[in-house]
């Protein structure tokens, strides 16, 4: 039964740990930067294509 009490303490620590919550939020922010940068690069690429088309005409 000591495993259950250890799991219970670990569970309580994870629920109350501000550091763990901040760490998880930081990881989520970093993961969400990937699609944001992909969208930004797509916008730049399309702007370049538009500018090339305007120059050709």
PDB file of C-alpha atoms in Angstrom, residues 7-55:
ATOM      1  CA  UNK A   7       0.823   8.144  -5.885  1.00  0.00           C
ATOM      2  CA  UNK A   8      -1.618  10.161  -3.810  1.00  0.00           C
ATOM      3  CA  UNK A   9       1.112  12.505  -2.608  1.00  0.00           C
ATOM      4  CA  UNK A  10       2.477  12.826  -6.126  1.00  0.00           C
ATOM      5  CA  UNK A  11      -1.010  13.556  -7.448  1.00  0.00           C
ATOM      6  CA  UNK A  12      -1.593  16.241  -4.798  1.00  0.00           C
ATOM      7  CA  UNK A  13       1.818  17.775  -5.544  1.00  0.00           C
ATOM      8  CA  UNK A  14       1.078  17.876  -9.282  1.00  0.00           C
ATOM      9  CA  UNK A  15      -2.279  19.549  -8.684  1.00  0.00           C
ATOM     10  CA  UNK A  16      -0.846  22.182  -6.354  1.00  0.00           C
ATOM     11  CA  UNK A  17       2.532  22.763  -7.992  1.00  0.00           C
ATOM     12  CA  UNK A  18       2.749  26.222  -9.512  1.00  0.00           C
ATOM     13  CA  UNK A  19       6.128  25.358 -11.018  1.00  0.00           C
ATOM     14  CA  UNK A  20       4.712  22.346 -12.843  1.00  0.00           C
ATOM     15  CA  UNK A  21       1.805  24.393 -14.167  1.00  0.00           C
ATOM     16  CA  UNK A  22       4.140  27.126 -15.410  1.00  0.00           C
ATOM     17  CA  UNK A  23       6.354  24.503 -17.049  1.00  0.00           C
ATOM     18  CA  UNK A  24       3.384  22.943 -18.863  1.00  0.00           C
ATOM     19  CA  UNK A  25       2.162  26.368 -19.978  1.00  0.00           C
ATOM     20  CA  UNK A  26       5.645  27.166 -21.289  1.00  0.00           C
ATOM     21  CA  UNK A  27       5.772  23.923 -23.266  1.00  0.00           C
ATOM     22  CA  UNK A  28       2.333  24.636 -24.748  1.00  0.00           C
ATOM     23  CA  UNK A  29       3.409  28.145 -25.749  1.00  0.00           C
ATOM     24  CA  UNK A  30       6.504  26.772 -27.473  1.00  0.00           C
ATOM     25  CA  UNK A  31       4.434  24.166 -29.301  1.00  0.00           C
ATOM     26  CA  UNK A  32       1.935  26.788 -30.457  1.00  0.00           C
ATOM     27  CA  UNK A  33       4.736  28.966 -31.849  1.00  0.00           C
ATOM     28  CA  UNK A  34       5.353  26.333 -34.537  1.00  0.00           C
ATOM     29  CA  UNK A  35       2.017  26.736 -36.374  1.00  0.00           C
ATOM     30  CA  UNK A  36       2.150  30.505 -35.831  1.00  0.00           C
ATOM     31  CA  UNK A  37       5.512  30.715 -37.573  1.00  0.00           C
ATOM     32  CA  UNK A  38       4.233  28.468 -40.366  1.00  0.00           C
ATOM     33  CA  UNK A  39       1.302  30.831 -40.967  1.00  0.00           C
ATOM     34  CA  UNK A  40       3.636  33.830 -40.922  1.00  0.00           C
ATOM     35  CA  UNK A  41       5.934  32.261 -43.500  1.00  0.00           C
ATOM     36  CA  UNK A  42       2.940  31.382 -45.697  1.00  0.00           C
ATOM     37  CA  UNK A  43       1.748  34.993 -45.552  1.00  0.00           C
ATOM     38  CA  UNK A  44       5.212  36.252 -46.531  1.00  0.00           C
ATOM     39  CA  UNK A  45       5.415  33.762 -49.386  1.00  0.00           C
ATOM     40  CA  UNK A  46       2.038  34.834 -50.753  1.00  0.00           C
ATOM     41  CA  UNK A  47       2.985  38.506 -50.436  1.00  0.00           C
ATOM     42  CA  UNK A  48       6.118  37.820 -52.478  1.00  0.00           C
ATOM     43  CA  UNK A  49       4.096  36.013 -55.151  1.00  0.00           C
ATOM     44  CA  UNK A  50       1.641  38.933 -55.262  1.00  0.00           C
ATOM     45  CA  UNK A  51       4.470  41.460 -55.590  1.00  0.00           C
ATOM     46  CA  UNK A  52       6.039  39.441 -58.424  1.00  0.00           C
ATOM     47  CA  UNK A  53       2.704  39.301 -60.237  1.00  0.00           C
ATOM     48  CA  UNK A  54       2.260  43.069 -59.881  1.00  0.00           C
ATOM     49  CA  UNK A  55       5.774  43.680 -61.252  1.00  0.00           C
TER      50      UNK A  55
END
